[in-house]
Amino acid sequence: MAHLSLESLHDLFDPEGPVIDAHVHPLQNFGSRRPFDAAEDVRLLREAGQRAGVTQAILFSLHSTTPRNPTIEQCREANDYAHQMAQCSDGYFLPFCYVTPDEPTASVEEIDRCISDLRMVGVKLWVARKATDPGLDPIMERSVHWDVPVLQHAWRKTTGNLEGESTPADVADMARRHPQSRIIMAHLNGCNPRGIEEVADTPNVCVDTSGGDPEAGVVELAVERLGADRVVFGSDAPIRHFGVCLAKVLGAQLPSVVKRQILWDNLQARLPPWGRTEGSP
Amino acid sequence: MTPIDLVDVCAWTGDWNTLSVEGDPETVTQNLRACGVTQIHLASLRTVWGHNLHLGNIDAYVAADQSDVVCPVPLIDPTLATWPEELAKAALHEDVRLVRWLPSYSGYTLDDPRASDCARQVHEAGLSLSIQVRIEDERRQHPRARVPDVSFEEVIAFAQNHPQLPIVIGGAAWRTVLSGAEKMLAGEHIYAETSQMDGVDSLALMVDAGLSSRLLFATHAPLFMPLAGIARILLDLNEADTTALLGGNARRLLDT
């Protein structure tokens, strides 16, 4: 059979438009290489993203030591680092504010600082407490006040979740408690087909495609069950490879218009005005 | 325009218990060819969960008979009484270059003497041996059908006991392979396929560690998206390393 050229092989990865990644961490958190400072983190991570065709990325730091139950001081340090990276990235990285439901009152103050002063564009929640925990309620209420999305980590692990690690059912509970909030549930492949069903009737939840292996048919299933406007592209880089994750969408059996929604439009529509790219829906 | 040879050393036909896929051989072959894959080493998933692993091999043989790009990869279980006959059948088929073990699914460990007996026969038959350490991440397996990974260290120890037998480690994570790079390089014939090596700069770091000639492109299709397997190599490596990993290394190992 005829061999493709290297050039035509590269063409298979053309996303045919801009791509925004909903889920990126600094190399300082999880990277295979430890950057010298925030500027080097930007350079290495942005180069890797751009090689894959990612034109912009949501960034959140979970602190250089990635504690599962960070103190609010560690959250502040993490947010300052993400802000530094955003400042020297020429708009490539849009930072989310990382907070902890262990300290809800201080977290609300940190959200105010990050959004009012640092112009961050969303809130990140990880594994300190499950999404069913009332400690999240003041945080969710503040995200509604600022009209910014909340990205909540979720997974359904056969091997067992961490004590404070949310399942999709937990995220659905949070979404019902806060119907005005805009929630991005992380890790489509980690949530698996059962998890998709668990958030199906919570329209304020969309799911990002980050995390897990690039299994066939999962993005298509999410579109079928949730609708094309409730799926956003994410990588979980540097834990996962930008291009591998992008291939989940580019290789999916979906119309081009749906892929464009996933790669750009859907997340743009969920960002606050100061985070959106001009001309986006 | 540089033509590129893509040899996929780990593709499958069949379906899977937790992931319904389009796994008929025609569709798998068509999807891989659309991504530029020029040679497909194909094994059957059909009897991975059965009591006799060998029964599914017919699927790979039939697929190879119907396609000029498919090479069958017979699955061999050294604890099945009839493995010598199954291996002999593999050795007689001109397109077979590789046979594969699934120790965790077949329920044995690599220190089983039957495994060593079988490995010696694989070598005498002039074939290479693929040892699959993972098909599916345990975190997403069905809770009633959990199968742990085979330890990378166990495979390395086994390879050290069979230094002349070419061994391809299948489904290993990149950090595991990178941390074991020196041990891989200490053996002359130890390779790893790339289908489950994720992470920013993962392949570049392994190439930096001297593994360029020991890494073989694989997609794990139809369980994984074929493009994903290509992305981690094509997007991060220079042309020489890309060419080697996507096909050159496999041709050198499997066509001689």
Coordinates of C-alpha atoms in Angstrom, one line a residue, chain A residues 1-10 12-13 27 30-33 44-45 48 51-52 155-160 189-190 192-193 212-218 220 237-245 247-253, chain B residues 1-6 19-22 31 33-38 68-69 134 137-143 146 174-175 196 198-202 204-205 208 222-225 227-228 230-232 234-236 239 242-243 246 251:
Chain A
M1 CA 0.0 0.0 0.0
A2 CA 1.1 3.6 -0.5
H3 CA 2.9 5.2 2.4
L4 CA 1.8 8.5 3.8
S5 CA 4.4 11.2 4.0
L6 CA 5.5 12.7 7.3
E7 CA 3.8 15.9 6.2
S8 CA 0.5 14.3 5.5
L9 CA 0.7 12.4 8.8
H10 CA 1.0 15.8 10.5
L12 CA -4.2 14.3 10.4
F13 CA -3.6 16.4 13.6
L27 CA 5.0 21.3 35.1
F30 CA 3.2 17.0 37.9
G31 CA 5.8 17.4 35.2
S32 CA 8.4 15.1 34.0
R33 CA 10.8 18.0 34.0
L44 CA 8.1 24.3 28.1
L45 CA 4.4 23.7 28.6
A48 CA 4.3 21.2 24.1
R51 CA 3.1 21.4 19.0
A52 CA -0.2 19.6 19.4
W155 CA -13.3 9.8 38.9
R156 CA -15.0 6.4 39.3
K157 CA -12.1 4.2 40.3
T158 CA -12.6 0.4 40.4
T159 CA -9.7 0.4 42.8
G160 CA -11.5 2.9 45.1
N189 CA -12.6 8.7 30.6
G190 CA -12.0 8.3 34.4
N192 CA -16.6 6.2 32.4
P193 CA -20.0 5.4 30.9
G212 CA -7.6 8.4 31.5
D213 CA -6.5 6.5 28.4
P214 CA -7.6 7.4 24.9
E215 CA -10.3 4.8 24.7
A216 CA -12.4 4.6 21.5
G217 CA -16.0 5.8 21.5
V218 CA -16.1 7.5 24.8
E220 CA -19.0 10.0 21.1
A237 CA -1.3 17.9 30.8
P238 CA 1.5 17.4 31.8
I239 CA 0.2 14.1 33.3
R240 CA -1.3 13.4 30.0
H241 CA 0.0 14.3 26.5
F242 CA -1.7 17.2 24.7
G243 CA -1.7 15.4 21.4
V244 CA -2.9 12.1 22.7
C245 CA -5.8 13.8 24.4
A247 CA -6.7 12.8 19.3
K248 CA -9.6 11.6 21.3
V249 CA -11.6 14.4 19.7
L250 CA -10.0 14.6 16.3
G251 CA -10.4 10.9 15.8
A252 CA -13.9 10.7 17.1
Q253 CA -16.7 9.8 14.7
Chain B
M1 CA 7.8 14.6 1.0
T2 CA 9.3 11.8 3.1
P3 CA 7.3 8.6 3.0
I4 CA 6.9 7.0 6.4
D5 CA 6.5 3.4 7.3
L6 CA 4.2 2.8 10.3
L19 CA -15.7 -1.0 26.2
S20 CA -17.8 -1.9 23.2
V21 CA -15.7 -1.2 20.1
E22 CA -15.8 -1.7 16.4
N31 CA -9.1 2.7 10.6
R33 CA -4.7 2.3 7.2
A34 CA -6.5 5.6 7.3
C35 CA -3.9 6.8 9.7
G36 CA -1.1 5.6 7.5
V37 CA -0.3 2.3 9.2
T38 CA 1.4 0.0 6.8
D68 CA -1.9 -7.9 2.8
V69 CA -1.0 -5.6 5.8
R134 CA -1.5 -4.4 30.8
D137 CA -5.9 0.4 33.5
E138 CA -7.1 -1.4 36.7
R139 CA -8.9 1.8 37.8
R140 CA -11.4 1.4 34.9
Q141 CA -11.8 -2.3 34.9
H142 CA -15.1 -3.9 35.7
P143 CA -15.3 -4.4 39.5
R146 CA -10.1 -7.1 37.9
W174 CA 6.3 5.4 30.4
R175 CA 7.6 6.3 33.9
Q196 CA 0.1 3.3 26.9
D198 CA 1.2 9.1 28.0
G199 CA 2.4 12.4 29.4
V200 CA 4.0 15.5 28.1
D201 CA 7.5 14.8 26.6
S202 CA 7.3 11.1 27.7
A204 CA 11.4 12.5 24.2
L205 CA 12.6 11.7 27.7
D208 CA 17.1 11.0 25.8
P222 CA -9.5 -0.7 18.5
L223 CA -9.6 -0.2 22.3
F224 CA -7.6 3.1 21.9
M225 CA -7.9 5.7 19.2
L227 CA -4.4 8.7 16.2
A228 CA -3.4 8.9 19.9
I230 CA 0.8 8.3 16.6
A231 CA 0.6 11.7 18.3
R232 CA 3.0 11.0 21.2
L234 CA 5.1 12.3 15.7
L235 CA 4.5 15.5 17.6
D236 CA 7.5 15.4 19.9
E239 CA 12.5 13.0 12.0
T242 CA 10.1 9.4 14.5
T243 CA 11.0 7.2 11.6
L246 CA 7.0 4.4 14.0
R251 CA 11.1 -3.7 10.7

